[in-house]
C-alpha positions as a Markdown table, in Angstrom:
| # | Residue | x | y | z |
|---|---|---|---|---|
| 1 | Met | -9.2 | 17.3 | 0.2 |
| 2 | Thr | -8.8 | 13.6 | 0.3 |
| 3 | Asn | -5.7 | 12.3 | 2.1 |
| 4 | Ile | -4.1 | 9.1 | 0.8 |
| 5 | Ala | -1.1 | 7.4 | 2.4 |
| 6 | Val | 0.9 | 4.9 | 0.2 |
| 7 | Ile | 3.0 | 2.9 | 2.6 |
| 8 | Tyr | 5.3 | 0.2 | 1.4 |
| 9 | Tyr | 8.4 | -1.9 | 1.8 |
| 10 | Ser | 10.7 | -2.7 | -1.2 |
| 11 | Ser | 14.0 | -4.4 | -1.2 |
| 12 | Thr | 15.1 | -4.3 | -4.9 |
| 13 | Gly | 12.7 | -1.7 | -6.2 |
| 14 | His | 9.7 | -3.5 | -7.7 |
| 15 | Val | 7.3 | -2.6 | -5.0 |
| 16 | His | 8.7 | 0.9 | -4.9 |
| 17 | Ala | 7.8 | 1.3 | -8.6 |
| 18 | Leu | 4.3 | 0.0 | -7.9 |
| 19 | Ala | 3.9 | 2.4 | -4.9 |
| 20 | Glu | 4.9 | 5.4 | -7.1 |
| 21 | Ala | 2.3 | 4.4 | -9.7 |
| 22 | Val | -0.4 | 3.9 | -7.0 |
| 23 | Ala | 0.5 | 7.3 | -5.6 |
| 24 | Glu | 0.3 | 8.9 | -9.1 |
| 25 | Gly | -3.1 | 7.4 | -9.7 |
| 26 | Ala | -4.4 | 8.8 | -6.4 |
| 27 | Arg | -3.0 | 12.3 | -7.2 |
| 28 | Glu | -4.8 | 12.2 | -10.6 |
| 29 | Thr | -8.1 | 12.6 | -8.6 |
| 30 | Gly | -6.8 | 15.7 | -6.8 |
| 31 | Ala | -6.0 | 13.8 | -3.6 |
| 32 | Glu | -3.1 | 14.8 | -1.4 |
| 33 | Val | -0.7 | 11.8 | -1.2 |
| 34 | Arg | 2.1 | 10.8 | 1.1 |
| 35 | Leu | 4.5 | 8.2 | -0.3 |
| 36 | Arg | 6.2 | 6.5 | 2.6 |
| 37 | Arg | 8.6 | 3.6 | 3.1 |
| 38 | Val | 8.7 | 1.5 | 6.3 |
| 39 | Pro | 12.0 | 1.3 | 8.2 |
| 40 | Glu | 14.5 | -1.3 | 7.0 |
| 41 | Leu | 15.2 | -4.0 | 9.5 |
| 42 | Ala | 18.0 | -5.9 | 7.8 |
| 43 | Pro | 21.6 | -5.2 | 8.9 |
| 44 | Glu | 23.6 | -2.9 | 6.6 |
| 45 | Glu | 26.2 | -5.6 | 5.9 |
| 46 | Val | 23.5 | -8.0 | 4.6 |
| 47 | Ile | 22.1 | -5.3 | 2.3 |
| 48 | Arg | 25.5 | -4.4 | 1.0 |
| 49 | Gly | 26.1 | -8.0 | 0.1 |
| 50 | Gln | 23.4 | -8.0 | -2.5 |
| 51 | Asn | 23.8 | -5.5 | -5.3 |
| 52 | Ala | 20.2 | -4.8 | -6.3 |
| 53 | Trp | 19.1 | -4.5 | -2.7 |
| 54 | Asn | 22.0 | -2.2 | -1.8 |
| 55 | Glu | 21.4 | -0.1 | -4.9 |
| 56 | His | 17.7 | 0.5 | -4.2 |
| 57 | His | 18.4 | 1.1 | -0.5 |
| 58 | Glu | 21.0 | 3.8 | -1.2 |
| 59 | Ala | 18.7 | 5.4 | -3.8 |
| 60 | Thr | 15.7 | 5.7 | -1.5 |
| 61 | Lys | 16.8 | 5.9 | 2.1 |
| 62 | His | 17.1 | 9.7 | 1.9 |
| 63 | Ser | 14.6 | 10.5 | -0.8 |
| 64 | Val | 11.5 | 8.7 | 0.5 |
| 65 | Pro | 10.5 | 9.6 | 4.1 |
| 66 | Glu | 9.9 | 6.8 | 6.6 |
| 67 | Ala | 6.3 | 6.0 | 7.5 |
| 68 | Thr | 5.0 | 6.8 | 11.0 |
| 69 | Asn | 1.7 | 6.3 | 12.8 |
| 70 | Glu | 1.0 | 10.0 | 12.1 |
| 71 | Asp | 0.8 | 9.2 | 8.4 |
| 72 | Leu | -1.9 | 6.6 | 9.1 |
| 73 | Glu | -3.8 | 8.9 | 11.4 |
| 74 | Trp | -3.6 | 11.7 | 8.8 |
| 75 | Ala | -4.8 | 9.5 | 5.9 |
| 76 | Asp | -8.4 | 9.0 | 4.9 |
| 77 | Gly | -7.3 | 6.1 | 2.7 |
| 78 | Val | -4.3 | 3.7 | 2.9 |
| 79 | Ala | -2.5 | 1.6 | 0.4 |
| 80 | Leu | 0.0 | -1.0 | 1.7 |
| 81 | Gly | 2.6 | -2.6 | -0.5 |
| 82 | Thr | 5.0 | -5.4 | 0.1 |
| 83 | Pro | 7.1 | -8.1 | -1.5 |
| 84 | Thr | 5.7 | -11.6 | -0.9 |
| 85 | Arg | 7.5 | -13.6 | 1.7 |
| 86 | Phe | 6.2 | -17.2 | 1.6 |
| 87 | Gly | 2.7 | -15.9 | 1.0 |
| 88 | Leu | 3.0 | -13.3 | 3.7 |
| 89 | Pro | 4.0 | -9.6 | 3.9 |
| 90 | Ser | 7.7 | -8.8 | 4.5 |
| 91 | Ser | 8.8 | -8.6 | 8.1 |
| 92 | Gln | 9.5 | -4.9 | 7.6 |
| 93 | Leu | 5.9 | -4.1 | 6.7 |
| 94 | Lys | 4.6 | -6.5 | 9.4 |
| 95 | Gln | 6.7 | -4.7 | 12.1 |
| 96 | Phe | 5.2 | -1.4 | 11.0 |
| 97 | Ile | 1.7 | -2.9 | 11.2 |
| 98 | Asp | 2.4 | -4.4 | 14.6 |
| 99 | Gln | 3.2 | -1.0 | 16.1 |
| 100 | Thr | -0.1 | 0.6 | 15.1 |
| 101 | Gly | -1.8 | -0.9 | 18.1 |
| 102 | Pro | -2.3 | 2.4 | 19.9 |
| 103 | Leu | -4.1 | 3.9 | 16.9 |
| 104 | Trp | -6.3 | 0.8 | 16.6 |
| 105 | Ala | -7.1 | 0.9 | 20.3 |
| 106 | Ala | -8.2 | 4.5 | 20.0 |
| 107 | Gly | -10.4 | 3.8 | 17.0 |
| 108 | Lys | -8.3 | 6.0 | 14.7 |
| 109 | Leu | -7.9 | 3.4 | 12.0 |
| 110 | Ala | -11.6 | 2.6 | 11.7 |
| 111 | Asp | -13.6 | 3.7 | 8.6 |
| 112 | Lys | -10.6 | 4.5 | 6.5 |
| 113 | Thr | -10.5 | 2.9 | 3.0 |
| 114 | Ala | -7.7 | 0.5 | 2.3 |
| 115 | Thr | -6.1 | -1.5 | -0.5 |
| 116 | Ala | -2.9 | -3.6 | -1.0 |
| 117 | Phe | -0.4 | -4.5 | -3.7 |
| 118 | Thr | 2.6 | -6.8 | -4.0 |
| 119 | Ser | 5.4 | -8.3 | -6.1 |
| 120 | Thr | 6.6 | -11.9 | -6.3 |
| 121 | Gln | 9.3 | -13.6 | -8.2 |
| 122 | Asn | 6.9 | -16.0 | -9.9 |
| 123 | Val | 3.4 | -15.8 | -11.2 |
| 124 | His | 2.2 | -18.3 | -8.5 |
| 125 | Gly | 4.6 | -17.1 | -5.9 |
| 126 | Gly | 2.0 | -16.3 | -3.2 |
| 127 | Ser | 0.8 | -12.9 | -4.3 |
| 128 | Glu | -2.9 | -13.6 | -3.6 |
| 129 | Ala | -2.2 | -15.1 | -0.2 |
| 130 | Thr | -0.1 | -12.0 | 0.7 |
| 131 | Leu | -2.9 | -9.6 | -0.3 |
| 132 | Leu | -5.5 | -11.6 | 1.5 |
| 133 | Ser | -3.3 | -11.6 | 4.6 |
| 134 | Leu | -3.2 | -7.8 | 4.5 |
| 135 | Asn | -7.0 | -7.7 | 4.1 |
| 136 | Asn | -7.1 | -9.5 | 7.5 |
| 137 | Val | -5.3 | -6.4 | 9.0 |
| 138 | Phe | -7.8 | -4.1 | 7.4 |
| 139 | Tyr | -10.7 | -6.1 | 8.9 |
| 140 | His | -9.2 | -5.7 | 12.3 |
| 141 | Trp | -8.8 | -2.0 | 11.7 |
| 142 | Gly | -12.4 | -1.6 | 10.7 |
| 143 | Ala | -11.3 | -0.3 | 7.3 |
| 144 | Ile | -13.3 | -0.5 | 4.1 |
| 145 | Ile | -11.4 | -2.5 | 1.5 |
| 146 | Val | -11.3 | -1.1 | -2.0 |
| 147 | Pro | -9.8 | -3.7 | -4.3 |
| 148 | Pro | -9.1 | -3.0 | -8.0 |
| 149 | Gly | -11.4 | -5.9 | -8.9 |
| 150 | Asn | -11.9 | -6.7 | -12.5 |
| 151 | Thr | -13.3 | -3.2 | -13.1 |
| 152 | Glu | -11.1 | -2.0 | -16.0 |
| 153 | Ser | -9.3 | -3.6 | -18.9 |
| 154 | Val | -6.0 | -2.5 | -17.4 |
| 155 | Thr | -6.3 | -5.0 | -14.6 |
| 156 | Phe | -6.5 | -7.8 | -17.2 |
| 157 | Ala | -3.5 | -6.5 | -19.1 |
| 158 | Ala | -1.5 | -6.7 | -15.8 |
| 159 | Gly | -2.5 | -10.3 | -15.0 |
| 160 | Gly | -6.1 | -9.8 | -13.9 |
| 161 | Asn | -5.5 | -10.1 | -10.1 |
| 162 | Pro | -8.7 | -8.6 | -8.5 |
| 163 | Tyr | -7.3 | -8.5 | -5.0 |
| 164 | Gly | -4.6 | -6.0 | -5.8 |
| 165 | Val | -1.9 | -5.4 | -8.4 |
| 166 | Ser | 0.8 | -8.1 | -8.3 |
| 167 | Tyr | 3.9 | -8.1 | -10.4 |
| 168 | Pro | 5.9 | -11.3 | -11.0 |
| 169 | Ser | 9.4 | -9.9 | -11.3 |
| 170 | Gly | 11.2 | -13.0 | -12.5 |
| 171 | Asp | 14.9 | -12.7 | -12.2 |
| 172 | Gly | 14.6 | -8.9 | -12.0 |
| 173 | Thr | 16.4 | -8.2 | -15.3 |
| 174 | Val | 13.3 | -7.1 | -17.2 |
| 175 | Met | 11.9 | -3.6 | -16.7 |
| 176 | Met | 8.4 | -3.4 | -15.2 |
| 177 | Pro | 5.9 | -3.3 | -18.1 |
| 178 | Glu | 3.8 | -0.2 | -18.5 |
| 179 | Ala | 0.7 | -2.3 | -18.3 |
| 180 | Val | 1.5 | -3.2 | -14.7 |
| 181 | Lys | 2.1 | 0.5 | -13.8 |
| 182 | Ala | -1.2 | 1.4 | -15.5 |
| 183 | Ala | -3.0 | -1.2 | -13.3 |
| 184 | Ala | -1.3 | 0.3 | -10.2 |
| 185 | Arg | -2.4 | 3.8 | -11.2 |
| 186 | His | -5.9 | 2.5 | -11.6 |
| 187 | Gln | -5.8 | 1.0 | -8.2 |
| 188 | Gly | -4.6 | 4.2 | -6.6 |
| 189 | Asn | -7.1 | 6.2 | -8.6 |
| 190 | Arg | -10.0 | 3.9 | -7.5 |
| 191 | Leu | -8.9 | 4.1 | -3.9 |
| 192 | Ala | -8.9 | 7.9 | -3.9 |
| 193 | Arg | -12.2 | 8.2 | -5.7 |
| 194 | Phe | -14.1 | 5.9 | -3.4 |
| 195 | Thr | -12.4 | 7.5 | -0.4 |
| 196 | Ser | -13.6 | 10.9 | -1.6 |
| 197 | Arg | -17.2 | 9.6 | -2.0 |
| 198 | Leu | -17.1 | 8.1 | 1.4 |
| 199 | Leu | -16.0 | 11.4 | 2.9 |
| 200 | Gln | -18.7 | 13.3 | 1.1 |
| 201 | Asp | -21.4 | 10.9 | 2.3 |
| 202 | Thr | -20.1 | 11.2 | 5.9 |
| 203 | Glu | -20.1 | 15.0 | 5.8 |
| 204 | Ser | -23.6 | 15.0 | 4.5 |
| 205 | Glu | -25.0 | 12.9 | 7.4 |
| 206 | Ser | -26.6 | 14.6 | 10.4 |
| 207 | Pro | -25.1 | 14.1 | 13.8 |
| 208 | Ala | -28.0 | 11.8 | 14.7 |
| 209 | Glu | -27.3 | 9.6 | 11.7 |
| 210 | Leu | -23.6 | 9.4 | 12.6 |
| 211 | Glu | -24.5 | 8.4 | 16.2 |
| 212 | Arg | -26.6 | 5.5 | 14.9 |
| 213 | Val | -23.8 | 4.0 | 12.8 |
| 214 | Ser | -21.0 | 4.6 | 15.3 |
């Protein structure tokens, strides 16, 4: 069984919708999937002051479990999702990443597969910069990055971002197109498939071969 953790932060729901689609795509391969949101850092009074943020927060704070380091340790493959904040991940996701140091130091994040997805307000709102910044995290972990690439026509229908699915939400009044969700499902499916292949290759190696690559 391949274990995939889809860990995300979403304020108004766009990244949450992408995360659900990524998780669905991974499950299509037979993988076991944990969908997890990182803890909210903003004060309740700030969240309550913005209708869309408050509505999504109330809808998911009890229905989606919070991510922990145990979820990362359990996973064979990891998908991280975040809104773009000036071309960088949100502070909520970054805080979660910052506390993974003990796992990293113990080598427990190495050799996992990883991919990332995001949402911005505008088409050129920093999505690629955000995804590449998350790739920097994966490099430090020693993870194996599995981008969607331009591998299926669904990626072009969703904007053609080879680094990861990125959804320009605009003013938030338009429902997320099915083409974007299809691209996110493809990304999750691709992550799980390549994770499974990697696990099979590792299991087939002899102890001596594993020692040489460790």
